[in-house]
CSV table of C-alpha atoms in Angstrom, one decimal:
chain,number,residue,atom,x,y,z
A,908,UNK,CA,9.0,-36.7,-21.0
A,909,UNK,CA,11.2,-36.0,-18.0
A,910,UNK,CA,13.6,-33.9,-20.0
A,911,UNK,CA,10.7,-31.9,-21.5
A,912,UNK,CA,9.4,-31.2,-18.0
A,913,UNK,CA,12.8,-30.0,-16.7
A,914,UNK,CA,13.3,-27.8,-19.7
A,915,UNK,CA,9.8,-26.3,-19.1
A,916,UNK,CA,10.7,-25.7,-15.5
A,917,UNK,CA,13.9,-23.9,-16.5
A,918,UNK,CA,12.1,-21.8,-19.1
A,919,UNK,CA,9.4,-20.8,-16.6
A,920,UNK,CA,12.1,-20.0,-14.0
A,921,UNK,CA,13.9,-17.7,-16.4
A,922,UNK,CA,10.5,-16.0,-17.2
A,923,UNK,CA,9.7,-15.7,-13.5
A,924,UNK,CA,13.0,-14.0,-12.8
A,925,UNK,CA,12.0,-11.3,-15.4
A,926,UNK,CA,8.7,-11.0,-13.6
A,927,UNK,CA,10.6,-10.5,-10.3
A,928,UNK,CA,12.3,-7.5,-11.8
A,929,UNK,CA,8.9,-6.0,-12.8
A,930,UNK,CA,7.5,-7.0,-9.4
A,931,UNK,CA,10.3,-5.1,-7.7
A,932,UNK,CA,9.2,-1.9,-9.4
A,933,UNK,CA,5.5,-2.5,-8.6
A,934,UNK,CA,6.1,-3.3,-4.9
A,935,UNK,CA,8.3,-0.2,-4.5
A,936,UNK,CA,5.6,1.9,-6.2
A,937,UNK,CA,2.9,0.5,-3.9
A,938,UNK,CA,5.1,1.2,-0.8
A,939,UNK,CA,5.8,4.7,-2.0
A,940,UNK,CA,2.1,5.3,-2.8
A,941,UNK,CA,1.2,4.3,0.8
A,942,UNK,CA,3.8,6.7,2.2
A,943,UNK,CA,2.6,9.6,0.0
A,944,UNK,CA,-1.1,9.0,0.8
A,945,UNK,CA,-0.3,8.6,4.5
A,946,UNK,CA,1.3,12.0,4.4
A,947,UNK,CA,-2.0,13.5,3.2
A,948,UNK,CA,-4.0,11.8,6.0
A,949,UNK,CA,-1.4,11.6,8.8
A,950,UNK,CA,-3.3,14.1,11.0
A,951,UNK,CA,-6.2,11.7,11.2
A,952,UNK,CA,-4.1,8.7,11.9
A,953,UNK,CA,-1.4,9.0,14.6
A,954,UNK,CA,-0.1,5.4,14.7
A,955,UNK,CA,3.0,5.5,12.6
A,956,UNK,CA,3.5,1.8,13.0
A,957,UNK,CA,0.8,1.4,10.3
A,958,UNK,CA,3.6,2.3,7.9
A,959,UNK,CA,5.5,-0.9,8.8
A,960,UNK,CA,3.9,-3.0,6.0
A,961,UNK,CA,4.8,-0.3,3.5
A,962,UNK,CA,8.4,-0.2,4.7
A,963,UNK,CA,8.6,-4.0,4.4
A,964,UNK,CA,7.0,-3.9,0.9
A,965,UNK,CA,9.7,-1.4,-0.3
A,966,UNK,CA,12.4,-3.5,1.2
A,967,UNK,CA,11.0,-6.7,-0.4
A,968,UNK,CA,10.8,-4.8,-3.7
A,969,UNK,CA,14.4,-3.9,-3.5
A,970,UNK,CA,15.4,-7.4,-2.6
A,971,UNK,CA,13.3,-8.9,-5.5
A,972,UNK,CA,15.4,-7.0,-8.0
A,973,UNK,CA,18.5,-8.7,-6.5
A,974,UNK,CA,16.7,-12.1,-6.4
A,975,UNK,CA,15.8,-11.7,-10.1
A,976,UNK,CA,19.5,-11.1,-11.0
A,977,UNK,CA,20.7,-14.1,-8.9
A,978,UNK,CA,17.9,-16.3,-10.3
A,979,UNK,CA,18.6,-15.4,-13.9
A,980,UNK,CA,22.4,-16.1,-13.6
A,981,UNK,CA,21.9,-19.3,-11.6
A,982,UNK,CA,19.3,-20.7,-14.0
A,983,UNK,CA,21.2,-19.9,-17.2
A,984,UNK,CA,24.5,-21.2,-15.8
A,985,UNK,CA,22.7,-24.1,-14.1
A,986,UNK,CA,24.6,-23.4,-10.8
A,987,UNK,CA,23.6,-25.7,-8.0
A,988,UNK,CA,24.9,-23.3,-5.4
A,989,UNK,CA,23.3,-20.3,-7.1
A,990,UNK,CA,19.9,-22.1,-7.4
A,991,UNK,CA,20.1,-23.2,-3.7
A,992,UNK,CA,20.8,-19.6,-2.7
A,993,UNK,CA,17.9,-18.4,-4.9
A,994,UNK,CA,15.5,-20.9,-3.2
A,995,UNK,CA,16.6,-19.9,0.3
A,996,UNK,CA,16.2,-16.2,-0.4
A,997,UNK,CA,12.9,-16.7,-2.0
A,998,UNK,CA,11.7,-18.6,1.0
A,999,UNK,CA,12.8,-15.8,3.3
A,1000,UNK,CA,11.1,-13.2,1.2
A,1001,UNK,CA,7.9,-15.4,1.0
A,1002,UNK,CA,7.8,-15.6,4.9
A,1003,UNK,CA,8.3,-11.8,5.0
A,1004,UNK,CA,5.4,-11.2,2.7
A,1005,UNK,CA,3.2,-13.5,4.8
A,1006,UNK,CA,4.2,-11.2,7.7
A,1007,UNK,CA,3.2,-8.2,5.6
A,1008,UNK,CA,-0.2,-9.7,4.9
A,1009,UNK,CA,-0.8,-10.4,8.6
A,1010,UNK,CA,0.3,-6.9,9.7
A,1011,UNK,CA,-1.8,-5.4,6.9
A,1012,UNK,CA,-4.9,-7.1,8.3
A,1013,UNK,CA,-4.1,-6.1,11.9
A,1014,UNK,CA,-3.5,-2.5,11.1
A,1015,UNK,CA,-6.5,-2.4,8.7
A,1016,UNK,CA,-8.7,-3.4,11.6
A,1017,UNK,CA,-7.2,-0.6,13.8
A,1018,UNK,CA,-7.9,2.2,11.2
A,1019,UNK,CA,-11.4,3.0,12.4
A,1020,UNK,CA,-10.5,3.3,16.1
A,1021,UNK,CA,-7.4,5.4,15.2
A,1022,UNK,CA,-9.4,7.8,13.0
A,1023,UNK,CA,-12.3,8.0,15.5
A,1024,UNK,CA,-9.8,8.8,18.3
A,1025,UNK,CA,-8.0,11.7,16.5
A,1026,UNK,CA,-10.5,13.3,14.0
A,1027,UNK,CA,-12.4,15.3,16.7
A,1028,UNK,CA,-9.1,16.8,17.9
A,1029,UNK,CA,-8.1,17.7,14.3
A,1030,UNK,CA,-11.3,19.5,13.6
A,1031,UNK,CA,-11.2,21.4,16.9
A,1032,UNK,CA,-7.7,22.6,15.9
A,1033,UNK,CA,-8.9,24.1,12.7
A,1034,UNK,CA,-8.3,27.8,12.4
A,1035,UNK,CA,-8.9,28.4,8.7
A,1036,UNK,CA,-5.4,29.6,7.8
A,1037,UNK,CA,-3.5,28.0,5.0
A,1038,UNK,CA,-0.1,27.8,6.8
A,1039,UNK,CA,-1.6,25.7,9.6
A,1040,UNK,CA,-1.0,22.0,8.9
A,1041,UNK,CA,-4.2,20.8,10.5
A,1042,UNK,CA,-6.3,23.3,8.6
A,1043,UNK,CA,-4.6,22.3,5.3
A,1044,UNK,CA,-5.2,18.7,6.0
A,1045,UNK,CA,-8.9,19.2,6.7
A,1046,UNK,CA,-9.4,21.3,3.6
A,1047,UNK,CA,-7.6,18.8,1.5
A,1048,UNK,CA,-9.6,15.9,2.8
A,1049,UNK,CA,-12.9,17.7,2.4
A,1050,UNK,CA,-12.1,18.7,-1.2
A,1051,UNK,CA,-10.6,15.3,-2.2
A,1052,UNK,CA,-13.3,13.1,-0.6
A,1053,UNK,CA,-16.2,15.4,-1.2
A,1054,UNK,CA,-17.2,15.5,2.4
A,1055,UNK,CA,-17.9,18.0,5.2
A,1056,UNK,CA,-17.5,17.7,8.9
A,1057,UNK,CA,-17.0,14.5,10.9
A,1058,UNK,CA,-20.4,12.9,10.3
A,1059,UNK,CA,-22.0,15.8,8.4
A,1060,UNK,CA,-21.7,19.6,7.9
A,1061,UNK,CA,-23.5,20.3,11.2
A,1062,UNK,CA,-20.5,19.1,13.1
A,1063,UNK,CA,-18.7,22.4,12.3
A,1064,UNK,CA,-21.2,24.2,14.6
A,1065,UNK,CA,-19.4,22.6,17.6
A,1066,UNK,CA,-15.9,23.7,16.6
A,1067,UNK,CA,-13.9,26.6,18.1
A,1068,UNK,CA,-13.4,28.1,14.7
A,1069,UNK,CA,-17.2,28.3,14.0
A,1070,UNK,CA,-17.9,29.9,17.3
A,1071,UNK,CA,-15.1,32.5,16.8
A,1072,UNK,CA,-16.0,33.5,13.2
A,1073,UNK,CA,-19.7,33.9,14.1
A,1074,UNK,CA,-20.8,34.0,10.4
A,1075,UNK,CA,-22.9,30.8,10.4
A,1076,UNK,CA,-20.8,29.2,7.7
A,1077,UNK,CA,-18.4,26.3,7.2
A,1078,UNK,CA,-15.1,26.3,5.4
A,1079,UNK,CA,-15.2,26.7,1.6
A,1080,UNK,CA,-13.7,23.3,1.2
A,1081,UNK,CA,-17.2,22.0,2.1
A,1082,UNK,CA,-18.7,23.6,-1.0
A,1083,UNK,CA,-19.6,21.3,-3.9
A,1084,UNK,CA,-16.9,21.6,-6.6
A,1085,UNK,CA,-19.5,22.4,-9.3
A,1086,UNK,CA,-20.6,25.5,-7.5
A,1087,UNK,CA,-18.6,28.7,-8.0
A,1088,UNK,CA,-20.8,31.1,-5.9
A,1089,UNK,CA,-20.9,28.9,-2.7
A,1090,UNK,CA,-20.0,30.8,0.4
A,1091,UNK,CA,-20.2,27.9,2.9
A,1092,UNK,CA,-23.3,29.4,4.5
A,1093,UNK,CA,-25.4,27.0,6.5
A,1094,UNK,CA,-28.5,28.7,5.2
A,1095,UNK,CA,-27.8,27.0,1.9
A,1096,UNK,CA,-27.1,23.3,2.9
A,1097,UNK,CA,-27.8,22.2,-0.6
A,1098,UNK,CA,-24.5,23.8,-1.7
A,1099,UNK,CA,-22.5,21.7,0.8
A,1100,UNK,CA,-21.3,18.1,0.8
A,1101,UNK,CA,-23.7,16.2,2.9
A,1102,UNK,CA,-21.5,13.2,3.8
A,1103,UNK,CA,-19.2,13.2,6.8
A,1104,UNK,CA,-15.4,12.8,6.4
A,1105,UNK,CA,-14.8,10.2,9.1
A,1106,UNK,CA,-16.3,7.2,7.3
A,1107,UNK,CA,-14.6,8.2,4.0
A,1108,UNK,CA,-11.2,8.7,5.6
A,1109,UNK,CA,-11.5,5.2,7.2
A,1110,UNK,CA,-12.5,3.7,3.9
A,1111,UNK,CA,-9.6,5.4,2.0
A,1112,UNK,CA,-7.0,4.2,4.6
A,1113,UNK,CA,-8.4,0.7,4.6
A,1114,UNK,CA,-8.3,0.6,0.7
A,1115,UNK,CA,-4.6,1.7,0.9
A,1116,UNK,CA,-3.8,-1.1,3.3
A,1117,UNK,CA,-5.6,-3.6,1.0
A,1118,UNK,CA,-3.3,-2.5,-1.9
A,1119,UNK,CA,-0.4,-3.6,0.3
A,1120,UNK,CA,-2.1,-6.9,1.2
A,1121,UNK,CA,-3.1,-7.9,-2.3
A,1122,UNK,CA,0.4,-6.9,-3.7
A,1123,UNK,CA,2.0,-9.1,-1.1
A,1124,UNK,CA,-0.3,-12.0,-1.8
A,1125,UNK,CA,0.1,-11.8,-5.5
A,1126,UNK,CA,3.9,-11.8,-5.5
A,1127,UNK,CA,4.0,-14.5,-2.8
A,1128,UNK,CA,2.1,-16.8,-5.1
A,1129,UNK,CA,4.6,-16.0,-7.9
A,1130,UNK,CA,7.5,-16.7,-5.5
A,1131,UNK,CA,6.0,-20.1,-4.6
A,1132,UNK,CA,6.0,-21.0,-8.3
A,1133,UNK,CA,9.6,-19.8,-8.6
A,1134,UNK,CA,10.7,-22.0,-5.6
A,1135,UNK,CA,8.9,-25.0,-7.1
A,1136,UNK,CA,10.6,-24.6,-10.5
A,1137,UNK,CA,14.0,-24.1,-8.9
A,1138,UNK,CA,13.6,-27.2,-6.7
A,1139,UNK,CA,12.6,-29.3,-9.8
A,1140,UNK,CA,15.8,-28.1,-11.6
A,1141,UNK,CA,17.9,-28.7,-8.5
A,1142,UNK,CA,16.6,-32.2,-7.9
A,1143,UNK,CA,16.9,-33.3,-11.6
A,1144,UNK,CA,20.4,-31.6,-11.6
A,1145,UNK,CA,21.5,-33.8,-8.7
A,1146,UNK,CA,20.0,-37.1,-9.8
A,1147,UNK,CA,20.7,-37.2,-13.5
A,1148,UNK,CA,24.3,-37.3,-14.6
A,1149,UNK,CA,23.3,-36.8,-18.2
A,1150,UNK,CA,21.3,-33.7,-17.3
A,1151,UNK,CA,21.2,-31.2,-20.2
A,1152,UNK,CA,22.3,-27.7,-19.6
A,1153,UNK,CA,20.1,-24.8,-20.7
A,1154,UNK,CA,22.9,-23.2,-22.6
A,1155,UNK,CA,26.2,-24.5,-23.9
A,1156,UNK,CA,29.1,-23.7,-21.5
A,1157,UNK,CA,26.9,-23.9,-18.4
A,1158,UNK,CA,28.8,-24.9,-15.2
A,1159,UNK,CA,28.2,-27.7,-12.7
A,1160,UNK,CA,29.3,-25.6,-9.8
C-alpha cells in the first residue's frame, strides 16, 4: 500500500510539472493581456502601480517554466537535492502568488476612486482630433463599451469641445453601431448610447484585476499539491532504504 501511494505521488508530480509548463504560458498571457488592456484605458487610470500584480504574474510564469524543468528532472532521477530545491522554489512562488492576490484585491478596490478622479479631466481634454491621445482613448472606450459621456450623453454639454463646436452634437463614437446615418446630434438621443462610460470603465478594469487574482489562486492551489507530492517522495526517499526508483538508473544524489 505504501509503495503504491509513493508511486502515485511520483506520477502526480511528473504530471504536475507538465501542468506547470502550461501554467507558465497561461500566466504570461494573463499578464500580457493586463498590460495591453491597461494601455487602452491608461488615460482613465493614472496609478501605474496597478500594473505591479501583472508584472509579478509574468515573472511567476517565467519562473514556473524553470520550476517545471527542475521538477521533471528531479522527479525522474529521484534526486533528493533536486526535489528539495523544487519544494523551496515552489514555496517561494506560492508566497509570491499570495502577495499577487492581496495586491490584486487592494488595487481592485482603488479602481473606482482612480477613474472618478481622472475621467473628468480626460473628457475636458477632448478635442475631436485623431492624433490626440486623449481623444483617441475616449472614442475607443465609447465604441468598445457602447457608452457615451461620463454618466450619460448629456455630460458632453459641459465639455470645452462641445462649447467650441456649437453644433449641439456629441462625438460620433457615441452613435449606436447599428446606425449608419447617426450624426451625434442631441436632437436625436435615441441614436446615442444612453449609458455613461465611468461605471463601465470601472467594471472593465475590475474584471481585468479579477483575472489576475483567479489565475494566481488557481495556480497556487496546483503548487500546493506539487509541494505535497514532492514532500511525500522526499520523506519516503529518506526513510526507506529499499525505496524503488521511478526509472532504472535513477540516482540517490
